[in-house]
């Protein structure tokens, strides 16, 4: 009998969805630009079965992947689970076999040693393959059009890391997938890798290095010449796992580090810079001008994740979890190990930053993100554990300082935006932004399509679902010309 816990992670607006399906020709409102041909994939964690433990958390859910297929002004929808090894083992058993988030000691003996990945954090197309990603496991390969799962990849047998980041980037010059891994030689190890994978799916570069301490390395920065690693103390130990505590705990006593690895260099060329304790996770973009490296990230004074609590027992402080886009500057050739500059870029409180990905590694002009204004009314049920609600889409022009927002209204929340260029040749920022808007009162979601330069006007078009998707993590746009089999696929679902 399915029994989901009556906790914040599983009730109210976070009830799991647990279904797959297709909609040919979604109901539309407004205009879906007919020049948009391609797919928007996104993922949310969604436990296939009731969890083994009532204190299970959102980040432990199975990856449920949605595809919005744009074709000449029409939109189709398809949703499938990522068929991870975990998913298939549990489906065969008819119940949850894997236990707590990143704690294999809590698993059923029948699955000891199996890959625990949930593929629940990012859905990313590279070289015509859809990668369903979870940072504790290898990359899972899926078909971007049918959403059929092929399985985990080691990039042709050449990749020896046990894990693969959920936040790879694509180098706009080489087309290489630029990635990293942590806990690469096993749970809690400080071993990391830097990787580049060619568009044909071959590992063409692998550099092993050690992090200053084990922590959640959720994202990184890539510039033309450097890979940039931020070390922020969401840490863990075997003692925590043995005690049954949440895998990560935040340690306010540890400093933050920023590691610079020359992309053509080796581990011995790495330099580590130091900053007093703070919290940040996602990276909007990074770029370099000679040896000067710029790294844009939403920074908060303290832990943003109440479910990975303070290791010394301090209560979660929503006031200190407010994050603001910040630019860090470090000089690879400088003598000191200190940051050169820390500059707050905006007064908008926000997270989930994105750019026009064609400008990854370069000095980007435009950014989009989710903005939180907790003073505005909210009609939805329940509260988020963090108390922070993503209720605006935000836009930043970093050259002129212009910024704008669109409030999704008191009945709605909004999910991570994704920039879609008007065409492959369009200049930076010329195009659209797509973002899921979830009405938590009427319980339906719609994919909003915004003019990327005028988001404050609200969506110019909406593709409407007859139900609500669960809060998700990350998603990406892929042009039809980068999807093998696109033409043939249009005949059906
Ligand atoms: C994050 C999300 C995760 C995870 C680790 O936002 C970090 C960060 C959805 O799973 O496992
Ligand atoms: Fe993320």
Short mmCIF file of C-alpha atoms and ligand atoms in Angstrom, two decimals:
data_model
loop_
_atom_site.label_atom_id
_atom_site.label_comp_id
_atom_site.label_asym_id
_atom_site.label_seq_id
_atom_site.Cartn_x
_atom_site.Cartn_y
_atom_site.Cartn_z
CA UNK A 1 0.00 0.00 0.00
CA UNK A 2 1.41 3.38 -0.99
CA UNK A 3 1.76 5.59 2.02
CA UNK A 4 3.59 8.86 1.61
CA UNK A 5 4.73 10.70 4.73
CA UNK A 6 2.69 13.67 5.87
CA UNK A 7 5.72 15.96 5.85
CA UNK A 8 6.59 19.23 4.11
CA UNK A 9 8.62 17.25 1.55
CA UNK A 10 5.63 15.13 0.42
CA UNK A 11 2.43 17.05 1.11
CA UNK A 12 0.72 20.24 -0.02
CA UNK A 13 2.43 21.69 -3.06
CA UNK A 14 5.16 19.04 -2.89
CA UNK A 15 2.93 15.99 -3.40
CA UNK A 16 4.68 13.62 -5.83
CA UNK A 17 3.10 13.27 -9.27
CA UNK A 18 4.02 9.64 -10.13
CA UNK A 19 2.76 9.51 -13.69
CA UNK A 20 4.07 9.48 -17.22
CA UNK A 21 2.16 10.59 -20.31
CA UNK A 22 1.81 12.47 -23.55
CA UNK A 23 -0.22 15.38 -24.84
CA UNK A 24 -0.23 15.99 -28.59
CA UNK A 25 -0.96 19.66 -29.38
CA UNK A 26 -1.22 21.39 -26.02
CA UNK A 27 -3.85 23.99 -25.29
CA UNK A 28 -2.30 27.40 -25.96
CA UNK A 29 -2.98 30.98 -24.96
CA UNK A 30 -1.38 33.96 -26.70
CA UNK A 31 1.30 33.33 -29.29
CA UNK A 32 3.94 30.63 -29.38
CA UNK A 33 6.54 32.03 -31.81
CA UNK A 34 6.42 29.77 -34.90
CA UNK A 35 10.17 30.17 -35.48
CA UNK A 36 10.81 28.11 -32.35
CA UNK A 37 11.47 24.51 -33.35
CA UNK A 38 13.08 22.31 -30.76
CA UNK A 39 12.67 20.92 -27.28
CA UNK A 40 12.68 22.21 -23.74
CA UNK A 41 13.56 19.39 -21.34
CA UNK A 42 13.31 19.82 -17.58
CA UNK A 43 13.33 17.48 -14.58
CA UNK A 44 11.89 17.24 -11.10
CA UNK A 45 12.47 14.69 -8.31
CA UNK A 46 9.42 12.42 -7.90
CA UNK A 47 9.60 9.30 -5.73
CA UNK A 48 8.26 6.34 -7.75
CA UNK A 49 7.28 4.56 -4.54
CA UNK A 50 6.65 5.75 -1.00
CA UNK A 51 10.07 6.31 0.57
CA UNK A 52 11.64 3.82 2.98
CA UNK A 53 11.85 6.51 5.64
CA UNK A 54 9.30 9.12 6.64
CA UNK A 55 12.02 11.77 6.95
CA UNK A 56 13.03 11.26 3.30
CA UNK A 57 13.70 14.46 1.41
CA UNK A 58 12.79 16.13 -1.86
CA UNK A 59 16.30 15.80 -3.35
CA UNK A 60 16.01 11.98 -3.08
CA UNK A 61 13.17 11.60 -5.59
CA UNK A 62 13.40 9.75 -8.91
CA UNK A 63 14.01 11.96 -11.93
CA UNK A 64 10.78 12.59 -13.86
CA UNK A 65 11.70 14.22 -17.16
CA UNK A 66 9.36 16.46 -19.11
CA UNK A 67 9.80 17.41 -22.75
CA UNK A 68 8.00 20.36 -24.35
CA UNK A 69 8.34 19.98 -28.12
CA UNK A 70 7.88 23.22 -30.07
CA UNK A 71 7.00 22.84 -33.77
CA UNK A 72 5.86 25.82 -35.84
CA UNK A 73 3.69 27.43 -33.15
CA UNK A 74 2.41 24.19 -31.64
CA UNK A 75 3.66 22.49 -28.49
CA UNK A 76 3.54 18.79 -27.50
CA UNK A 77 4.25 17.38 -24.05
CA UNK A 78 5.85 14.13 -23.03
CA UNK A 79 6.83 12.98 -19.55
CA UNK A 80 8.83 9.88 -18.61
CA UNK A 81 10.82 8.69 -15.64
CA UNK A 82 14.55 8.39 -16.15
CA UNK A 83 14.99 4.61 -15.98
CA UNK A 84 17.96 4.59 -13.63
CA UNK A 85 19.26 1.29 -12.27
CA UNK A 86 17.58 2.29 -8.99
CA UNK A 87 14.27 2.93 -10.75
CA UNK A 88 14.33 -0.45 -12.52
CA UNK A 89 15.31 -2.42 -9.40
CA UNK A 90 12.55 -0.77 -7.38
CA UNK A 91 9.96 -1.20 -10.15
CA UNK A 92 10.76 -4.91 -10.28
CA UNK A 93 10.38 -5.15 -6.50
CA UNK A 94 7.27 -2.97 -6.40
CA UNK A 95 8.64 -0.89 -3.52
CA UNK A 96 11.49 1.39 -2.42
CA UNK A 97 14.76 -0.50 -1.86
CA UNK A 98 17.14 2.44 -1.61
CA UNK A 99 17.08 4.40 1.63
CA UNK A 100 18.21 7.85 2.68
CA UNK A 101 19.78 10.50 0.44
CA UNK A 102 23.42 9.56 -0.19
CA UNK A 103 23.55 7.01 2.60
CA UNK A 104 23.98 3.48 1.17
CA UNK A 105 24.04 1.99 4.69
CA UNK A 106 20.27 2.54 4.73
CA UNK A 107 19.62 0.46 1.57
CA UNK A 108 18.02 -2.96 1.30
CA UNK A 109 20.75 -5.67 1.30
CA UNK A 110 19.54 -6.78 -2.15
CA UNK A 111 20.80 -3.53 -3.74
CA UNK A 112 24.08 -3.03 -1.87
CA UNK A 113 26.77 -1.78 -4.26
CA UNK A 114 24.32 -0.79 -7.00
CA UNK A 115 24.38 2.72 -8.51
CA UNK A 116 22.10 4.84 -6.31
CA UNK A 117 21.59 7.71 -8.78
CA UNK A 118 18.16 9.24 -9.31
CA UNK A 119 18.95 11.41 -12.39
CA UNK A 120 16.78 14.10 -10.83
CA UNK A 121 18.76 17.34 -11.18
CA UNK A 122 19.34 18.29 -14.80
CA UNK A 123 18.19 17.26 -18.30
CA UNK A 124 20.92 18.35 -20.70
CA UNK A 125 21.33 17.60 -24.42
CA UNK A 126 24.85 17.17 -25.80
CA UNK A 127 25.87 15.51 -29.06
CA UNK A 128 22.25 14.58 -29.76
CA UNK A 129 21.90 12.63 -26.49
CA UNK A 130 19.84 13.61 -23.47
CA UNK A 131 21.85 13.39 -20.24
CA UNK A 132 19.77 12.92 -17.08
CA UNK A 133 22.08 13.99 -14.30
CA UNK A 134 22.56 13.54 -10.56
CA UNK A 135 25.89 14.56 -9.07
CA UNK A 136 26.36 11.38 -6.98
CA UNK A 137 26.35 9.05 -10.02
CA UNK A 138 27.48 8.69 -13.63
CA UNK A 139 25.57 10.42 -16.43
CA UNK A 140 22.44 8.59 -17.60
CA UNK A 141 21.87 8.69 -21.37
CA UNK A 142 18.34 9.01 -22.76
CA UNK A 143 16.83 9.62 -26.19
CA UNK A 144 15.94 13.33 -26.29
CA UNK A 145 12.88 12.73 -28.49
CA UNK A 146 11.36 9.46 -27.24
CA UNK A 147 12.70 9.83 -23.66
CA UNK A 148 13.67 6.16 -23.74
CA UNK A 149 16.58 5.40 -21.39
CA UNK A 150 19.80 3.87 -22.78
CA UNK A 151 21.65 3.65 -19.45
CA UNK A 152 24.70 5.01 -17.64
CA UNK A 153 27.74 6.00 -19.69
CA UNK A 154 31.49 5.98 -19.03
CA UNK A 155 32.12 7.85 -22.30
CA UNK A 156 33.46 4.88 -24.17
CA UNK A 157 35.17 3.21 -21.23
CA UNK A 158 37.60 6.06 -20.66
CA UNK A 159 36.00 7.81 -17.70
CA UNK A 160 36.98 6.42 -14.31
CA UNK A 161 35.08 8.77 -12.03
CA UNK A 162 32.16 7.22 -10.14
CA UNK A 163 30.23 10.48 -10.46
CA UNK A 164 29.39 13.24 -12.93
CA UNK A 165 28.18 16.78 -12.23
CA UNK A 166 24.57 17.81 -12.85
CA UNK A 167 25.86 21.20 -14.09
CA UNK A 168 28.01 20.65 -17.20
CA UNK A 169 28.45 23.46 -19.74
CA UNK A 170 29.00 23.41 -23.49
CA UNK A 171 32.06 25.22 -24.79
CA UNK A 172 30.65 27.48 -27.53
CA UNK A 173 33.89 27.24 -29.56
CA UNK A 174 34.75 23.53 -29.45
CA UNK A 175 31.29 22.15 -28.72
CA UNK A 176 32.88 20.08 -25.96
CA UNK A 177 30.86 19.21 -22.90
CA UNK A 178 32.85 20.69 -20.01
CA UNK A 179 32.20 18.87 -16.75
CA UNK A 180 33.60 17.81 -13.40
CA UNK A 181 32.96 15.27 -10.70
CA UNK A 182 33.42 15.06 -6.93
CA UNK A 183 33.46 12.09 -4.57
CA UNK A 184 34.97 10.63 -7.72
CA UNK A 185 36.68 7.67 -6.01
CA UNK A 186 33.73 6.95 -3.74
CA UNK A 187 31.41 8.42 -1.15
CA UNK A 188 32.94 11.26 0.92
CA UNK A 189 36.28 11.18 -0.91
CA UNK A 190 37.98 14.50 -1.70
CA UNK A 191 38.84 13.25 -5.19
CA UNK A 192 37.56 15.32 -8.07
CA UNK A 193 37.96 15.35 -11.84
CA UNK A 194 37.80 17.98 -14.54
CA UNK A 195 36.53 16.54 -17.84
CA UNK A 196 35.91 17.52 -21.42
CA UNK A 197 33.82 15.34 -23.70
CA UNK A 198 33.73 15.80 -27.46
CA UNK A 199 30.42 16.20 -29.36
CA UNK A 200 30.92 12.56 -30.46
CA UNK A 201 30.78 11.52 -26.78
CA UNK A 202 34.47 10.75 -26.19
CA UNK A 203 36.35 11.80 -23.08
CA UNK A 204 39.11 14.01 -24.47
CA UNK A 205 40.46 15.47 -21.22
CA UNK A 206 40.51 14.27 -17.62
CA UNK A 207 42.39 15.96 -14.77
CA UNK A 208 42.23 14.52 -11.26
CA UNK A 209 42.58 16.86 -8.30
CA UNK A 210 41.70 17.04 -4.59
CA UNK A 211 39.25 19.47 -2.99
CA UNK A 212 40.39 21.24 0.22
CA UNK A 213 37.57 19.43 2.07
CA UNK A 214 34.64 17.18 1.08
CA UNK A 215 31.52 19.19 0.36
CA UNK A 216 28.56 19.45 -1.99
CA UNK A 217 30.16 20.68 -5.21
CA UNK A 218 26.91 21.35 -6.98
CA UNK A 219 28.04 23.59 -9.83
CA UNK A 220 31.20 25.20 -11.21
CA UNK A 221 32.38 27.95 -13.52
CA UNK A 222 34.05 27.61 -16.91
CA UNK A 223 35.88 30.41 -18.69
CA UNK A 224 37.83 30.30 -21.95
CA UNK A 225 41.02 29.45 -20.04
CA UNK A 226 40.02 28.25 -16.56
CA UNK A 227 37.73 25.84 -14.76
CA UNK A 228 36.57 27.43 -11.50
CA UNK A 229 35.51 25.40 -8.44
CA UNK A 230 33.77 26.94 -5.42
CA UNK A 231 34.14 25.03 -2.19
CA UNK A 232 31.31 25.90 0.21
CA UNK A 233 30.98 24.01 3.50
CA UNK A 234 27.92 21.80 3.06
CA UNK A 235 30.09 18.97 4.37
CA UNK A 236 29.74 15.37 5.48
CA UNK A 237 31.51 12.58 7.39
CA UNK A 238 31.05 8.84 7.90
CA UNK A 239 29.99 9.70 11.48
CA UNK A 240 27.04 11.70 10.15
CA UNK A 241 25.97 8.80 7.92
CA UNK A 242 26.34 6.24 10.73
CA UNK A 243 24.28 8.50 13.00
CA UNK A 244 21.52 8.67 10.38
CA UNK A 245 21.85 12.44 10.04
CA UNK A 246 21.11 14.16 6.70
CA UNK A 247 24.09 13.56 4.38
CA UNK A 248 25.16 17.22 4.33
CA UNK A 249 25.48 19.63 7.23
CA UNK A 250 26.56 23.25 7.00
CA UNK A 251 29.76 24.21 8.86
CA UNK A 252 29.95 27.97 9.47
CA UNK A 253 33.47 27.56 10.90
CA UNK A 254 35.06 26.64 7.57
CA UNK A 255 36.27 29.10 4.92
CA UNK A 256 35.11 29.15 1.33
CA UNK A 257 37.65 28.39 -1.39
CA UNK A 258 37.72 29.17 -5.08
CA UNK A 259 39.96 26.89 -7.13
CA UNK A 260 41.33 27.87 -10.54
CA UNK A 261 42.44 25.09 -12.87
CA UNK A 262 43.92 26.23 -16.19
CA UNK A 263 41.91 24.23 -18.73
CA UNK A 264 45.08 23.28 -20.60
CA UNK A 265 46.97 22.64 -17.36
CA UNK A 266 47.33 19.96 -14.78
CA UNK A 267 46.42 19.52 -11.10
CA UNK A 268 49.78 21.00 -10.08
CA UNK A 269 48.77 24.24 -11.81
CA UNK A 270 45.69 24.67 -9.61
CA UNK A 271 45.52 27.70 -7.35
CA UNK A 272 43.15 28.06 -4.41
CA UNK A 273 41.80 31.40 -3.18
CA UNK A 274 40.10 31.89 0.17
CA UNK A 275 37.08 33.82 1.48
CA UNK A 276 35.32 33.90 4.87
CA UNK A 277 32.32 31.59 5.32
CA UNK A 278 29.21 32.13 3.19
CA UNK A 279 26.77 30.10 1.07
CA UNK A 280 26.44 29.87 -2.69
CA UNK A 281 25.56 27.02 -5.01
CA UNK A 282 24.66 27.92 -8.62
CA UNK A 283 26.86 29.78 -11.06
CA UNK A 284 25.36 32.20 -13.59
CA UNK A 285 28.56 32.23 -15.66
CA UNK A 286 32.29 32.83 -15.41
CA UNK A 287 34.79 34.44 -17.78
CA UNK A 288 38.37 35.62 -17.81
CA UNK A 289 40.35 38.52 -19.18
CA UNK A 290 43.94 37.33 -19.16
CA UNK A 291 44.68 36.09 -15.65
CA UNK A 292 41.68 37.91 -14.14
CA UNK A 293 38.79 35.55 -13.55
CA UNK A 294 35.21 36.71 -12.97
CA UNK A 295 32.70 34.37 -11.33
CA UNK A 296 28.99 35.31 -10.97
CA UNK A 297 26.96 33.48 -8.33
CA UNK A 298 24.01 34.17 -6.00
CA UNK A 299 25.56 34.54 -2.53
CA UNK A 300 23.85 34.27 0.87
CA UNK A 301 25.39 35.00 4.28
CA UNK A 302 24.50 31.55 5.58
CA UNK A 303 23.07 28.15 4.63
CA UNK A 304 20.16 28.16 2.15
CA UNK A 305 19.21 24.50 2.68
CA UNK A 306 17.22 23.87 5.90
CA UNK A 307 17.18 20.11 5.12
CA UNK A 308 21.01 20.11 5.32
CA UNK A 309 21.15 21.87 8.71
CA UNK A 310 23.92 23.59 10.64
CA UNK A 311 26.33 20.97 12.04
CA UNK A 312 26.59 22.81 15.37
CA UNK A 313 22.82 22.90 15.85
CA UNK A 314 22.22 26.56 15.00
CA UNK A 315 18.65 27.13 13.79
CA UNK A 316 17.98 27.87 10.11
CA UNK A 317 17.88 31.64 9.60
CA UNK A 318 15.72 32.67 6.60
CA UNK A 319 17.01 36.25 6.88
CA UNK A 320 20.57 35.02 6.28
CA UNK A 321 19.51 32.67 3.46
CA UNK A 322 18.64 35.55 1.14
CA UNK A 323 20.87 35.35 -1.91
CA UNK A 324 22.02 38.13 -4.24
CA UNK A 325 23.90 37.89 -7.52
CA UNK A 326 27.52 38.65 -6.73
CA UNK A 327 30.65 38.88 -8.88
CA UNK A 328 33.90 37.48 -7.49
CA UNK A 329 37.18 38.52 -9.08
CA UNK A 330 40.40 36.60 -8.55
CA UNK A 331 43.70 36.96 -10.37
CA UNK A 332 45.41 33.70 -11.23
CA UNK A 333 48.78 35.48 -11.30
CA UNK A 334 48.31 37.28 -7.98
CA UNK A 335 50.46 36.38 -5.04
CA UNK A 336 47.80 36.44 -2.34
CA UNK A 337 45.30 33.74 -1.74
CA UNK A 338 42.57 36.34 -1.17
CA UNK A 339 39.80 37.33 -3.57
CA UNK A 340 40.62 40.57 -5.39
CA UNK A 341 37.08 41.89 -5.41
CA UNK A 342 33.56 40.99 -4.23
CA UNK A 343 30.81 43.01 -5.86
CA UNK A 344 27.06 42.70 -5.28
CA UNK A 345 25.45 42.99 -8.73
CA UNK A 346 21.84 43.62 -7.73
CA UNK A 347 19.42 44.29 -4.91
CA UNK A 348 17.07 41.58 -6.27
CA UNK A 349 16.97 38.53 -4.02
CA UNK A 350 17.24 35.58 -6.36
CA UNK A 351 18.51 32.15 -7.38
CA UNK A 352 18.40 29.84 -10.42
CA UNK A 353 20.49 32.20 -12.59
CA UNK A 354 20.77 31.61 -16.34
CA UNK A 355 22.41 33.26 -19.34
CA UNK A 356 22.20 32.97 -23.10
CA UNK A 357 24.22 29.73 -23.06
CA UNK A 358 25.87 30.55 -26.38
CA UNK A 359 27.83 33.10 -24.31
CA UNK A 360 29.03 30.59 -21.71
CA UNK A 361 32.72 31.14 -20.82
CA UNK A 362 32.58 34.72 -22.17
CA UNK A 363 31.70 38.12 -20.72
CA UNK A 364 27.91 37.75 -20.79
CA UNK A 365 25.71 40.80 -20.94
CA UNK A 366 22.32 39.37 -19.97
CA UNK A 367 21.09 37.21 -17.12
CA UNK A 368 17.70 35.81 -16.10
CA UNK A 369 16.85 34.34 -12.71
CA UNK A 370 14.07 33.65 -10.23
CA UNK A 371 13.45 36.47 -7.80
CA UNK A 372 11.93 36.06 -4.36
CA UNK A 373 9.90 38.79 -2.70
CA UNK A 374 8.50 37.31 0.52
CA UNK A 375 6.53 40.50 1.26
CA UNK A 376 4.04 39.83 -1.57
CA UNK A 377 0.86 37.84 -0.89
CA UNK A 378 0.66 34.08 -1.46
CA UNK A 379 -2.59 32.13 -1.63
CA UNK A 380 -1.10 28.65 -1.94
CA UNK A 381 -1.27 26.01 0.76
CA UNK A 382 1.57 25.19 3.11
CA UNK A 383 4.93 26.82 3.41
CA UNK A 384 8.25 25.96 1.90
CA UNK A 385 10.67 24.72 4.53
CA UNK A 386 12.95 27.66 3.73
CA UNK A 387 10.13 30.21 3.86
CA UNK A 388 11.37 31.62 0.54
CA UNK A 389 9.03 31.67 -2.45
CA UNK A 390 10.12 32.05 -6.03
CA UNK A 391 7.45 34.45 -7.25
CA UNK A 392 9.13 36.55 -9.96
CA UNK A 393 11.05 36.11 -13.14
CA UNK A 394 13.98 38.55 -13.15
CA UNK A 395 16.17 40.06 -15.87
CA UNK A 396 19.54 41.80 -15.58
CA UNK A 397 21.48 43.74 -18.22
CA UNK A 398 24.97 43.78 -16.75
CA UNK A 399 26.19 46.41 -19.21
CA UNK A 400 23.57 49.09 -18.55
CA UNK A 401 22.46 48.00 -15.09
CA UNK A 402 18.83 47.77 -16.28
CA UNK A 403 16.88 45.15 -14.38
CA UNK A 404 13.24 44.15 -14.47
CA UNK A 405 10.90 41.60 -12.92
CA UNK A 406 7.54 39.98 -13.56
CA UNK A 407 5.40 38.89 -10.58
CA UNK A 408 3.60 35.61 -11.27
CA UNK A 409 0.74 36.53 -8.94
CA UNK A 410 -0.34 35.34 -5.48
CA UNK A 411 -1.72 32.00 -6.77
CA UNK A 412 1.49 30.96 -8.54
CA UNK A 413 5.12 30.01 -8.18
CA UNK A 414 7.63 30.00 -10.99
CA UNK A 415 10.41 27.59 -11.96
CA UNK A 416 13.89 28.08 -13.42
CA UNK A 417 13.95 30.12 -16.64
CA UNK A 418 15.71 29.03 -19.81
CA UNK A 419 16.78 31.37 -22.60
CA UNK A 420 15.86 30.38 -26.17
CA UNK A 421 17.57 32.29 -29.01
CA UNK A 422 15.29 33.58 -31.78
CA UNK A 423 17.59 31.77 -34.19
CA UNK A 424 21.05 30.26 -33.97
CA UNK A 425 22.51 33.45 -35.52
CA UNK A 426 20.62 35.92 -33.29
CA UNK A 427 22.74 38.28 -31.17
CA UNK A 428 23.12 37.67 -27.42
CA UNK A 429 19.81 37.85 -25.59
CA UNK A 430 17.65 38.21 -28.73
CA UNK A 431 14.87 35.70 -28.28
CA UNK A 432 12.65 34.25 -25.61
CA UNK A 433 12.67 32.86 -22.11
CA UNK A 434 10.60 29.84 -21.16
CA UNK A 435 9.64 29.11 -17.55
CA UNK A 436 7.05 26.91 -15.89
CA UNK A 437 4.42 28.81 -13.98
CA UNK A 438 2.67 26.65 -11.39
CA UNK A 439 -0.78 27.69 -10.21
CA UNK A 440 -0.83 26.13 -6.74
CA UNK A 441 -4.45 27.16 -6.07
CA UNK A 442 -6.09 25.69 -9.21
CA UNK A 443 -3.37 23.02 -9.56
CA UNK A 444 -2.21 23.41 -13.11
CA UNK A 445 1.08 24.42 -14.68
CA UNK A 446 1.74 26.29 -17.87
CA UNK A 447 4.96 26.88 -19.75
CA UNK A 448 5.24 30.64 -20.16
CA UNK A 449 7.07 32.05 -23.17
CA UNK A 450 8.42 35.57 -22.55
CA UNK A 451 10.15 38.11 -24.76
CA UNK A 452 13.63 37.79 -23.24
CA UNK A 453 14.15 41.58 -23.36
CA UNK A 454 10.70 42.48 -21.96
CA UNK A 455 9.92 39.88 -19.32
CA UNK A 456 8.14 42.53 -17.23
CA UNK A 457 5.23 42.34 -19.73
CA UNK A 458 4.54 38.74 -18.73
CA UNK A 459 4.25 35.75 -21.05
CA UNK A 460 3.44 36.40 -24.71
CA UNK A 461 2.30 32.80 -24.94
CA UNK A 462 1.43 29.94 -22.63
CA UNK A 463 1.33 26.19 -23.23
CA UNK A 464 -1.15 24.87 -20.69
CA UNK A 465 -1.06 21.58 -18.84
CA UNK A 466 -4.26 20.17 -17.31
CA UNK A 467 -2.35 19.35 -14.10
CA UNK A 468 0.48 20.80 -12.05
CA UNK A 469 4.09 19.68 -12.27
CA UNK A 470 6.06 19.35 -9.04
CA UNK A 471 8.74 21.89 -8.18
CA UNK A 472 11.68 21.09 -10.43
CA UNK A 473 15.36 21.81 -10.77
CA UNK A 474 16.92 22.44 -14.16
CA UNK A 475 16.04 22.42 -17.86
CA UNK A 476 17.50 23.26 -21.24
CA UNK A 477 16.50 24.19 -24.77
CA UNK A 478 17.74 22.27 -27.81
CA UNK A 479 17.30 23.50 -31.36
CA UNK A 480 15.64 20.98 -33.73
CA UNK A 481 18.76 20.98 -35.92
CA UNK A 482 20.69 19.46 -33.00
CA UNK A 483 18.21 16.60 -32.54
CA UNK A 484 18.87 13.63 -34.85
CA UNK A 485 15.60 12.19 -36.11
CA UNK A 486 13.59 15.38 -35.51
CA UNK A 487 11.73 15.35 -38.85
CA UNK A 488 10.74 11.68 -38.60
CA UNK A 489 9.63 12.16 -34.98
CA UNK A 490 7.05 14.81 -35.87
CA UNK A 491 4.58 12.26 -37.20
CA UNK A 492 3.67 11.08 -33.72
CA UNK A 493 4.31 11.39 -30.07
C1 LIG B 1 21.18 20.15 -5.32
C2 LIG B 1 20.13 19.38 -5.81
C3 LIG B 1 20.19 18.01 -5.66
C4 LIG B 1 21.28 17.44 -5.04
C5 LIG B 1 22.32 18.22 -4.59
O1 LIG B 1 20.42 22.37 -5.67
C6 LIG B 1 22.26 19.58 -4.73
C7 LIG B 1 21.20 21.60 -5.40
C8 LIG B 1 18.10 17.60 -6.72
O2 LIG B 1 19.22 17.13 -6.06
O3 LIG B 1 21.31 16.11 -4.86
FE1 LIG B 2 21.42 22.95 -9.58
#
